[in-house]
Amino acid sequence: MTWQCRLLGRIMAAILLFAVGATEAAVRNYTLYITAGSHTINGAGGATLSAWGYSDVAGSPKIPGPVLTAYEGDTVNITVVNNHTLNHNFVIQGVTTDATAIAPGGNRVYSFTASTAGSYLYSDTLNSAINREMGLYGALLVGPADGSNKAWTNGPSYSFQRTWVIGEMDKVRWNDVAGSGGTVNTSIYKPNYFLMNGLGGFDAMGDPNTTIDGVVGTSALVRIVNGGQFSHALHFHGNHVQVLTINGVRQISPYKLVDAINIPPMGTADVLYVLNQLGEYPMHVHTAQMETANGVYLNGVATMIMMH
Amino acid sequence: MFPANRMKLSLVAALLCAPLAYTTAQAANINVTRNVSSLNKTMSDGVRVTFWTFSGALPAAAVEVGVYPDGTTTTDTLNLTLSMGMMTPQDSAPYNGHTIHMHGADVKTSEDGVPETYNDVNGDTYTWTPTRDMAGSYMYHCHVHTVKHLEMGMYGPLIVRPKNASGTWLNQLTHNTATAYDYVQNYVLSTVDPAYHTATGDSTVFADYNPKYYMIAGNEGKTTGAPAISLTAAKSKKVALRLIGIHSVSSTFTVKDGSGNAKPFTIYTQDGRALATPQSVTSLDISPGQRFDVIFTTPSTAGTWYPQVTYKNLRDGGTYTNGTVYGRVTF
Ligand SMILES: [Cu+2]
Ligand SMILES: [Cu+2]
């Protein structure tokens, strides 16, 4: 909703500016609070895990962090406030390079001009991936300067978009240990929770921000960002997808058509799903345990594609 | 559930009537039936593992359906039947029964074999009419409690293969003659965690995957001397391999000579769609669910090459102990 509203504003502004022959660049200010708390996976097999997250409201963590949006040319200022008892940082892969630690109680401002439309992973790169595993990751989306529903300027058009921030958590060996101040043995990682936008599959299959749900003839730009440490091999039923970008690299038309795509740890991809036929279909990871929540089938990385 | 079933019945009726409307000389109905049966296999370490298979084979026998050249309106229709009443072995509810999912076929929901989207789990016929842009490799597999049933062995190659205008199979990957081959083999990639074979229901066993056996075409093939799959070819000929990923970890495919030098091969199709530009490489990562069709040319002097798959963990791509499985092509 906010995206559409913003978009409408952008289009109107663009028309106005076009009339006077000027370019427009907005200033976007975000504040993220690093917070310790818990994260709950609902449904059978689910659990409440110790977690750390970036949140747009101080108080409790958000897993993943909020989706940040900007358009090419915008000035983006992100203030990160560390409300936790450990050092943390904030790096947008491919966008910012300042990996300086923010001490407990401190804050730091990251300013940049959004320059290349696409999907980016932001995360805490400190502490041997423990900070990221605890939930400190999220997505930045950059749209084209004209604010249009295109993957990039003069790129492929879409009707609506979805962002899938995927990841995993190892409750026993990582979250329980780091959450209580212990030392994680990072050489062993056996995640038992596999998440889409912080959700197990039972929630993700009904979450309007996650499901591809629309009218036949429309198309969804699906922005996939892997904050986890496992490769996620996603399989789409119902239709193949067009691969538009891989790890920020724009592909060349005609775009490759695949029904399975692998997103490696900290990898990203933008794919276009054309809603081609009536029906209901799953989208799920094709690796055994990653479809489950602690072994409970379909409460892992899975969502629905609803075409009507 | 009932509306979906009714929809399916009316669809079957429509299909039965359809041939009267557009009769074509060469159109084929490809009717294939599979049943469910168990298979006890003695693994390389002497341990016996129970598999569930389609009609007793691991992987299941390949199913081929034709597509015709540009300018012809002919199509083949695959009717892939999982026989009713042949559902043993199976687990108890809610993961009872079996289905067939034609992975990558993008069929109607009622043909998709997914129990959660109202498909029957007690036998059914799954119908697909591919078009010529879909030439390439797919797989068919059970879609009940896939975390277990795939692991149990319920999978096989599903191939969309070009025919000429009069309906004769072509030895090509697609209708592009650049994809012509002299030999073809299906390399079905799979892995086995024996703990998954004895666990049932929503067991925590399914939260952690620890593969112990690594396979191509249902065989371990741990050494070049005892490969999982082999081919005797002539010199200077084209060998096509259909790489079908039903494994549950990461993997890399290479073709090496006896000294371990990687040989180039060309990727023509991925996930049943021709690449706009065929890609010549010496290494190819294959992830679960992916398929690639590749061709290499045997040299003009006699020798042996070893197409091989190295299975890797999902975290950092580290290779598993004994995680390389060898094929062999002698020429
Ligand atoms: Cu089954
Ligand atoms: Cu599949």
XYZ file of C-alpha atoms and ligand atoms in Angstrom:
641
model
C 0.000 0.000 0.000
C 2.657 2.480 1.008
C 4.625 1.528 -2.096
C 1.651 2.265 -4.351
C 0.916 5.536 -2.574
C 4.523 6.558 -2.853
C 4.517 5.493 -6.451
C 1.469 7.578 -7.230
C 3.157 10.531 -5.591
C 6.281 9.868 -7.579
C 4.434 9.650 -10.861
C 2.591 12.888 -10.200
C 5.803 14.552 -9.121
C 7.583 13.186 -12.162
C 4.911 14.561 -14.477
C 5.159 17.961 -12.793
C 8.924 17.964 -12.939
C 8.968 16.735 -16.476
C 6.856 19.779 -17.339
C 9.495 22.113 -15.953
C 12.367 19.944 -17.196
C 13.889 19.256 -13.808
C 14.890 16.034 -12.083
C 13.685 15.134 -8.679
C 15.526 13.442 -5.872
C 13.876 12.785 -2.574
C 15.558 12.530 0.787
C 14.633 9.369 2.663
C 15.416 9.127 6.347
C 15.227 5.837 8.222
C 16.045 4.968 11.798
C 16.743 1.394 12.806
C 17.050 0.244 16.412
C 19.145 -2.836 17.159
C 17.240 -4.707 19.801
C 17.445 -8.045 21.614
C 14.304 -10.035 22.300
C 12.571 -13.011 20.826
C 11.071 -14.220 17.576
C 8.208 -16.692 17.303
C 7.561 -19.248 14.564
C 3.860 -20.088 14.760
C 2.171 -23.388 14.116
C 3.149 -27.008 14.656
C 6.874 -27.408 15.174
C 7.199 -23.699 15.896
C 8.972 -22.132 18.843
C 9.995 -18.856 20.372
C 13.673 -18.178 19.802
C 16.053 -15.646 21.244
C 16.676 -13.116 18.497
C 18.308 -9.809 17.703
C 16.895 -7.564 15.050
C 16.826 -4.191 13.379
C 13.509 -2.559 14.085
C 11.898 0.692 12.976
C 10.397 1.078 16.434
C 12.510 0.830 19.554
C 11.474 -1.958 21.883
C 11.344 -5.323 20.159
C 13.304 -6.857 17.292
C 11.868 -7.321 13.848
C 12.992 -10.391 11.892
C 13.871 -9.602 9.161
C 14.433 -5.868 9.557
C 12.057 -3.478 7.803
C 12.125 -3.297 4.013
C 13.841 -0.022 3.103
C 12.848 1.566 -0.210
C 14.335 4.288 -2.363
C 14.536 5.357 -5.995
C 17.636 6.020 -8.023
C 18.906 9.488 -7.236
C 17.354 9.643 -3.795
C 19.495 10.606 -0.841
C 19.143 7.937 1.822
C 20.085 8.570 5.431
C 19.895 5.588 7.763
C 20.511 6.118 11.451
C 21.267 2.893 13.289
C 20.880 2.981 17.064
C 22.469 0.175 19.042
C 20.194 -0.621 21.973
C 21.926 -3.929 22.620
C 24.803 -4.861 24.925
C 27.183 -6.003 22.146
C 28.919 -4.281 19.245
C 26.978 -4.273 15.995
C 27.202 -2.755 12.552
C 25.125 -2.183 9.449
C 26.348 -2.879 5.920
C 24.256 -2.819 2.761
C 25.993 -5.279 0.466
C 26.995 -3.522 -2.746
C 25.909 -0.106 -1.455
C 27.737 0.861 1.740
C 31.187 -0.151 2.934
C 31.377 1.321 6.438
C 31.644 -1.775 8.638
C 32.685 0.123 11.775
C 31.298 -1.306 14.989
C 28.625 0.685 16.787
C 29.227 0.359 20.514
C 26.362 -0.449 22.883
C 24.305 2.703 23.366
C 25.885 4.361 20.344
C 24.550 5.178 16.933
C 25.852 5.766 13.446
C 24.482 7.411 10.305
C 24.873 5.896 6.850
C 24.238 8.266 3.955
C 24.334 7.451 0.255
C 22.714 8.246 -3.017
C 20.657 5.340 -4.297
C 22.304 4.639 -7.612
C 21.365 1.307 -9.172
C 17.842 -0.097 -9.145
C 17.731 -3.552 -7.598
C 17.445 -5.569 -4.402
C 20.089 -5.481 -1.704
C 20.816 -7.331 1.512
C 21.642 -5.344 4.606
C 23.099 -7.107 7.599
C 25.349 -6.998 10.612
C 28.663 -8.410 9.390
C 30.297 -8.749 12.827
C 30.743 -11.677 15.214
C 31.364 -14.568 12.769
C 27.852 -14.500 11.298
C 26.275 -14.862 14.739
C 24.757 -11.380 14.602
C 23.240 -12.086 11.228
C 22.007 -15.512 12.260
C 20.260 -13.967 15.280
C 18.142 -11.930 12.865
C 20.115 -8.802 11.977
C 19.385 -8.648 8.256
C 16.859 -7.233 5.841
C 16.338 -5.834 2.362
C 16.822 -2.494 0.638
C 14.865 -2.061 -2.581
C 15.840 0.568 -5.112
C 13.401 1.443 -7.898
C 14.115 3.353 -11.105
C 14.402 7.159 -10.976
C 11.030 7.703 -12.640
C 9.250 5.672 -9.973
C 7.686 3.355 -12.550
C 6.799 -0.333 -12.063
C 9.935 -1.464 -13.820
C 12.798 -3.501 -12.447
C 15.094 -0.727 -13.675
C 14.878 2.212 -16.112
C 13.623 0.791 -19.410
C 13.773 -2.656 -17.808
C 11.027 -5.272 -17.556
C 7.667 -4.067 -16.209
C 5.724 -5.693 -13.405
C 2.243 -5.312 -11.946
C 3.140 -5.786 -8.294
C 6.130 -6.837 -6.259
C 6.960 -9.127 -3.377
C 10.052 -9.209 -1.246
C 11.202 -12.559 0.133
C 13.863 -12.197 2.774
C 14.872 -15.786 3.498
C 17.069 -17.252 6.210
C 17.384 -19.896 8.898
C 17.951 -20.227 12.620
C 19.635 -22.956 14.658
C 17.698 -22.696 17.882
C 19.683 -25.017 20.120
C 23.261 -24.314 19.010
C 23.042 -20.634 18.069
C 19.977 -18.689 19.222
C 19.639 -20.245 22.684
C 23.382 -19.902 23.268
C 24.000 -16.391 21.902
C 20.739 -15.174 23.411
C 21.887 -16.124 26.896
C 25.373 -14.674 26.489
C 27.138 -17.949 25.740
C 29.759 -18.729 23.130
C 28.468 -20.242 19.917
C 30.570 -22.956 18.305
C 30.241 -21.511 14.817
C 31.791 -24.567 13.167
C 28.519 -26.443 13.684
C 25.347 -25.025 12.191
C 22.286 -27.233 11.989
C 19.387 -24.832 11.542
C 15.962 -26.234 12.377
C 13.906 -23.159 11.427
C 13.715 -21.959 7.839
C 12.097 -18.617 7.264
C 10.494 -16.477 4.589
C 10.101 -12.915 5.788
C 10.627 -14.240 9.299
C 7.730 -16.662 8.965
C 7.405 -20.416 8.926
C 5.542 -21.802 5.944
C 2.187 -22.080 7.718
C 2.180 -18.306 8.161
C 4.000 -17.514 4.902
C 1.367 -19.385 2.879
C -1.263 -16.934 4.110
C 0.760 -13.758 4.426
C -0.363 -11.150 1.861
C 3.135 -9.649 1.722
C 4.630 -13.023 0.869
C 2.138 -14.909 -1.327
C 2.008 -14.195 -5.033
C -1.680 -13.439 -5.277
C -3.199 -11.749 -8.298
C -5.207 -11.800 -11.457
C -4.180 -13.873 -14.482
C -2.302 -11.640 -16.911
C -0.503 -9.651 -14.239
C 3.097 -10.210 -13.211
C 4.977 -10.161 -9.940
C 8.513 -8.931 -9.473
C 9.833 -11.188 -6.721
C 12.849 -9.785 -4.926
C 14.703 -12.554 -3.113
C 17.351 -11.764 -0.525
C 19.073 -14.513 1.457
C 20.148 -13.415 4.935
C 20.875 -17.006 5.944
C 23.919 -19.244 5.820
C 22.361 -22.009 3.708
C 21.739 -22.064 -0.021
C 18.011 -21.954 -0.704
C 16.938 -23.781 -3.878
C 13.476 -22.352 -4.563
C 11.058 -24.171 -6.863
C 8.033 -22.463 -8.430
C 4.962 -24.409 -9.465
C 2.481 -23.092 -12.046
C 4.938 -21.220 -14.225
C 8.617 -20.684 -14.883
C 10.093 -17.351 -13.777
C 12.232 -14.967 -15.777
C 15.568 -14.337 -14.094
C 16.164 -10.566 -14.197
C 19.096 -10.150 -11.824
C 21.461 -12.460 -9.972
C 23.507 -11.054 -7.091
C 22.865 -7.565 -8.422
C 23.973 -8.390 -11.958
C 21.353 -7.472 -14.523
C 20.703 -10.248 -17.003
C 20.200 -9.680 -20.707
C 16.901 -10.133 -22.527
C 15.612 -12.691 -23.437
C 15.745 -13.628 -19.777
C 16.470 -17.170 -18.727
C 13.324 -19.117 -17.822
C 13.667 -21.413 -14.828
C 11.402 -23.175 -12.351
C 14.164 -23.660 -9.789
C 16.649 -21.024 -8.658
C 19.398 -21.266 -6.095
C 19.994 -18.328 -3.776
C 23.330 -18.783 -1.993
C 24.052 -17.312 1.441
C 23.905 -13.488 1.185
C 22.853 -13.861 -2.439
C 20.047 -11.953 -4.137
C 17.896 -12.450 -7.221
C 15.041 -10.614 -8.894
C 12.668 -12.850 -10.810
C 9.486 -12.105 -12.711
C 6.551 -14.484 -12.208
C 3.894 -14.029 -14.872
C 0.493 -15.104 -13.569
C -0.324 -17.278 -16.554
C -3.179 -19.546 -15.548
C -5.951 -19.931 -13.005
C -5.085 -22.019 -10.001
C -3.330 -22.432 -6.694
C 0.272 -23.527 -6.543
C 3.023 -23.828 -3.974
C 6.452 -22.240 -4.121
C 8.820 -24.158 -1.904
C 12.437 -24.868 -1.236
C 13.481 -28.200 -2.804
C 15.881 -29.336 -0.086
C 14.513 -31.826 2.411
C 14.825 -30.327 5.870
C 14.362 -26.720 4.755
C 10.665 -27.359 4.081
C 10.108 -27.999 7.780
C 9.928 -26.257 11.148
C 11.932 -28.550 13.398
C 10.797 -31.449 11.218
C 7.145 -30.407 10.743
C 6.437 -30.498 7.034
C 5.589 -27.293 5.175
C 6.270 -24.989 8.127
C 9.585 -24.112 6.487
C 10.361 -22.176 3.318
C 7.064 -22.407 1.451
C 4.399 -20.019 0.274
C 1.492 -19.962 -2.169
C 0.887 -18.672 -5.661
C -2.801 -17.822 -6.106
C -3.931 -16.912 -9.600
C -7.524 -15.803 -10.138
C -11.668 -30.576 -1.978
C -14.877 -31.649 -3.740
C -15.083 -28.769 -6.233
C -11.545 -29.496 -7.407
C -12.380 -33.155 -7.952
C -15.481 -32.285 -9.915
C -13.456 -29.865 -11.983
C -11.033 -32.668 -12.748
C -13.826 -35.020 -13.877
C -15.174 -32.453 -16.296
C -11.637 -31.896 -17.536
C -11.224 -35.608 -18.220
C -14.518 -35.540 -20.126
C -13.301 -32.599 -22.193
C -10.083 -34.434 -23.033
C -11.977 -37.529 -24.110
C -14.044 -35.434 -26.501
C -11.181 -33.309 -27.734
C -9.638 -35.613 -30.400
C -12.819 -35.347 -32.491
C -12.377 -31.612 -32.706
C -8.769 -31.506 -33.963
C -7.682 -34.761 -35.475
C -4.028 -34.821 -36.512
C -2.222 -37.656 -38.184
C 0.767 -38.029 -35.886
C -0.475 -36.825 -32.517
C 0.332 -39.410 -29.892
C -1.281 -40.147 -26.591
C 1.522 -41.397 -24.436
C -0.028 -43.532 -21.742
C 2.321 -44.600 -18.995
C 1.370 -46.323 -15.763
C 3.394 -46.567 -12.595
C 2.634 -48.268 -9.336
C 4.239 -47.969 -5.924
C 6.603 -50.634 -4.716
C 9.407 -50.972 -2.236
C 12.978 -51.850 -3.057
C 15.614 -53.069 -0.636
C 19.027 -52.003 -1.756
C 22.336 -53.036 -0.285
C 24.545 -49.972 -0.164
C 28.321 -49.910 -0.663
C 28.943 -50.343 3.069
C 26.716 -53.413 3.218
C 23.811 -51.619 4.916
C 20.387 -52.385 3.491
C 18.192 -49.355 2.871
C 14.517 -49.551 1.988
C 13.381 -47.347 -0.872
C 9.929 -46.606 -2.205
C 9.862 -46.545 -5.973
C 7.636 -46.145 -8.966
C 7.318 -49.669 -10.420
C 10.400 -51.034 -8.719
C 13.154 -48.957 -10.323
C 15.498 -46.415 -8.692
C 15.288 -43.919 -10.276
C 12.011 -44.716 -11.984
C 12.103 -45.464 -15.719
C 12.235 -42.360 -17.904
C 9.044 -41.074 -19.483
C 9.360 -39.384 -22.882
C 6.849 -37.127 -24.577
C 7.299 -35.598 -28.019
C 7.152 -32.063 -29.373
C 6.961 -31.246 -33.074
C 8.747 -28.773 -35.369
C 7.706 -25.230 -36.076
C 4.823 -25.104 -38.517
C 3.095 -28.254 -37.283
C 0.088 -28.072 -34.992
C 0.564 -31.615 -33.731
C 1.098 -32.213 -30.027
C 1.695 -35.257 -27.889
C -0.261 -35.664 -24.712
C 1.185 -37.519 -21.776
C -1.219 -39.403 -19.532
C 0.913 -40.489 -16.608
C -1.071 -42.769 -14.329
C -0.341 -43.731 -10.756
C -2.450 -46.867 -10.396
C -5.237 -46.805 -7.895
C -5.103 -49.413 -5.204
C -1.351 -49.848 -5.600
C -0.368 -47.508 -2.809
C 1.674 -49.816 -0.606
C 4.008 -49.031 1.041
C 2.747 -45.797 2.479
C 2.714 -43.857 5.738
C -0.277 -43.128 7.921
C -2.331 -39.925 7.785
C -1.786 -37.103 7.205
C 1.011 -38.316 4.924
C -0.814 -41.333 3.518
C -0.963 -42.161 -0.176
C 1.161 -40.914 -3.049
C 0.908 -38.650 -6.091
C 2.939 -37.789 -9.162
C 4.128 -34.224 -9.635
C 5.536 -33.402 -13.059
C 8.246 -31.055 -11.847
C 8.638 -28.078 -14.182
C 5.611 -28.929 -16.318
C 3.529 -25.949 -15.107
C 0.289 -27.899 -15.510
C -3.170 -27.064 -14.185
C -3.580 -27.286 -10.431
C -5.687 -30.452 -10.854
C -2.760 -32.157 -12.684
C -0.029 -30.904 -10.357
C -0.034 -33.810 -7.898
C 0.124 -31.594 -4.813
C -2.142 -32.921 -2.028
C -2.318 -29.493 -0.380
C -3.930 -28.114 -3.535
C -6.660 -30.767 -3.601
C -4.986 -33.551 -5.610
C -6.008 -37.109 -4.765
C -3.449 -39.294 -2.993
C -4.944 -42.662 -3.931
C -4.101 -42.861 -7.619
C -4.810 -40.573 -10.527
C -3.868 -39.777 -14.116
C -1.747 -36.671 -14.654
C -1.986 -35.064 -18.066
C 0.420 -32.752 -19.834
C 0.622 -31.495 -23.395
C 4.002 -29.771 -23.748
C 4.750 -27.300 -26.529
C 7.901 -27.204 -28.645
C 9.571 -24.485 -26.571
C 9.533 -26.944 -23.662
C 11.969 -29.520 -25.066
C 14.347 -30.570 -22.317
C 14.549 -32.469 -19.057
C 12.108 -32.583 -16.174
C 11.373 -35.075 -13.473
C 8.347 -36.735 -12.051
C 8.151 -37.356 -8.357
C 5.730 -37.963 -5.552
C 4.570 -34.754 -3.849
C 3.218 -36.274 -0.627
C 5.356 -35.289 2.400
C 8.167 -34.584 -0.062
C 10.715 -34.275 2.726
C 10.399 -38.050 3.023
C 8.919 -39.357 -0.213
C 11.576 -37.816 -2.487
C 14.245 -39.179 -0.231
C 12.591 -42.608 -0.383
C 13.205 -42.798 -4.124
C 9.914 -41.761 -5.710
C 11.394 -39.965 -8.693
C 12.335 -40.464 -12.315
C 13.280 -38.529 -15.460
C 10.575 -36.896 -17.540
C 11.881 -35.918 -20.961
C 10.335 -33.657 -23.569
C 12.029 -34.738 -26.757
C 11.740 -33.409 -30.306
C 10.018 -35.417 -33.017
C 9.993 -34.635 -36.708
C 6.771 -33.643 -38.507
C 5.876 -37.280 -39.141
C 6.299 -38.195 -35.512
C 9.711 -39.885 -35.472
C 11.894 -39.207 -32.434
C 14.895 -36.989 -33.145
C 18.271 -37.446 -31.489
C 18.377 -33.790 -30.496
C 17.815 -31.906 -27.278
C 15.606 -29.343 -29.024
C 14.516 -28.664 -32.598
C 17.714 -26.676 -33.047
C 19.990 -29.042 -35.027
C 22.991 -27.714 -33.097
C 21.712 -29.891 -30.218
C 22.008 -33.138 -32.193
C 23.684 -35.968 -30.308
C 24.925 -39.471 -31.026
C 24.443 -40.755 -27.488
C 22.301 -39.653 -24.570
C 22.128 -40.624 -20.907
C 20.102 -39.471 -17.935
C 22.200 -38.478 -14.957
C 19.703 -38.368 -12.101
C 21.411 -36.833 -9.077
C 20.240 -38.004 -5.665
C 21.412 -38.375 -2.099
C 20.375 -40.666 0.741
C 20.113 -40.036 4.474
C 19.132 -43.452 5.850
C 17.581 -41.887 8.967
C 14.918 -40.319 6.721
C 14.005 -43.785 5.469
C 12.854 -45.039 8.853
C 11.419 -41.833 10.339
C 7.704 -41.173 9.914
C 5.275 -38.289 10.400
C 6.530 -34.921 11.606
C 9.655 -36.337 13.196
C 12.488 -34.040 14.258
C 14.674 -36.346 12.141
C 13.399 -34.289 9.203
C 14.891 -31.092 10.667
C 18.435 -32.140 9.837
C 19.726 -33.761 6.670
C 22.860 -35.871 6.884
C 23.441 -37.624 3.571
C 25.431 -40.808 3.721
C 25.123 -42.155 0.182
C 25.550 -40.137 -3.003
C 24.238 -41.336 -6.328
C 23.954 -40.868 -10.054
C 21.224 -42.904 -11.715
C 20.538 -44.717 -8.458
C 24.112 -46.006 -8.052
C 26.913 -44.907 -5.784
C 29.855 -45.020 -8.213
C 32.509 -44.054 -5.672
C 35.501 -44.722 -7.936
C 36.342 -44.308 -11.608
C 36.826 -48.081 -11.686
C 33.286 -48.739 -10.504
C 31.279 -45.867 -11.944
C 27.603 -45.283 -11.266
C 26.803 -45.173 -14.965
C 28.864 -45.868 -18.057
C 28.714 -45.469 -21.807
C 30.753 -46.884 -24.654
C 30.901 -44.291 -27.414
C 32.791 -43.829 -30.661
C 35.541 -41.236 -31.140
C 34.611 -37.707 -32.304
C 30.942 -38.171 -31.420
C 28.507 -36.072 -29.441
C 27.409 -37.270 -26.027
C 24.388 -35.605 -24.428
C 23.830 -35.855 -20.695
C 20.581 -34.892 -19.048
C 21.480 -33.691 -15.549
C 18.458 -33.990 -13.290
C 18.785 -32.679 -9.741
C 16.583 -34.477 -7.228
C 19.301 -34.401 -4.589
C 18.921 -32.442 -1.378
C 22.274 -30.657 -1.104
C 24.449 -28.538 -3.408
C 26.503 -30.099 -6.192
C 28.955 -29.426 -9.002
C 29.146 -31.343 -12.282
C 32.366 -31.682 -14.284
C 33.759 -33.909 -17.034
C 37.362 -34.955 -16.412
C 39.897 -37.116 -18.143
C 41.914 -39.803 -16.358
C 44.443 -37.197 -15.166
C 41.770 -34.995 -13.638
C 41.792 -32.303 -16.349
C 38.382 -30.690 -16.735
C 36.913 -30.910 -20.236
C 34.578 -28.319 -21.739
C 30.927 -29.085 -22.346
C 28.061 -26.991 -23.666
C 24.820 -26.251 -21.817
C 21.883 -26.010 -24.235
C 18.850 -26.111 -21.989
C 18.020 -25.402 -18.372
C 14.759 -26.377 -16.664
C 13.275 -27.411 -20.003
C 13.911 -24.114 -21.785
C 16.585 -23.490 -24.422
C 19.245 -20.977 -23.403
C 19.273 -17.985 -25.751
C 23.014 -18.507 -26.058
C 24.429 -21.986 -25.398
C 27.144 -21.802 -22.775
C 30.469 -23.605 -22.947
C 31.872 -24.301 -19.466
C 34.083 -26.723 -17.576
C 32.053 -26.766 -14.358
C 28.356 -26.462 -13.553
C 26.633 -26.079 -10.188
C 23.394 -28.044 -9.978
C 20.988 -27.229 -7.185
C 18.023 -29.296 -5.998
C 15.174 -29.113 -8.502
C 17.319 -27.889 -11.412
C 17.873 -29.677 -14.740
C 20.507 -29.000 -17.378
C 21.021 -30.673 -20.745
C 24.649 -30.635 -21.867
C 26.675 -32.006 -24.778
C 30.371 -32.753 -25.175
C 32.292 -34.224 -28.083
C 34.528 -37.222 -27.548
C 38.124 -36.722 -28.757
C 39.558 -38.204 -31.948
C 41.882 -40.494 -30.007
C 40.753 -43.377 -27.817
C 40.405 -42.803 -24.098
C 38.088 -42.488 -21.143
C 36.420 -39.462 -19.584
C 34.638 -39.323 -16.278
C 31.568 -37.102 -16.034
C 31.172 -36.654 -12.282
C 29.131 -34.987 -9.593
C 30.627 -33.644 -6.385
C 28.024 -33.208 -3.664
C 28.510 -30.255 -1.330
C 26.944 -29.016 1.865
C 24.380 -26.234 1.773
C 26.269 -23.957 4.141
C 29.676 -23.293 2.616
C 29.822 -25.629 -0.361
C 32.344 -27.865 1.373
C 32.550 -31.286 -0.228
C 31.252 -34.337 1.593
C 33.513 -37.259 2.393
C 33.071 -39.765 -0.452
C 30.788 -37.141 -1.982
C 32.035 -37.501 -5.563
C 30.147 -39.895 -7.820
C 31.677 -40.956 -11.118
C 30.216 -41.712 -14.494
C 32.346 -43.081 -17.307
C 32.428 -42.559 -21.049
C 34.832 -44.769 -23.003
C 35.613 -43.938 -26.626
Cu 4.820 -40.692 -2.150
Cu 9.980 -31.109 -7.519
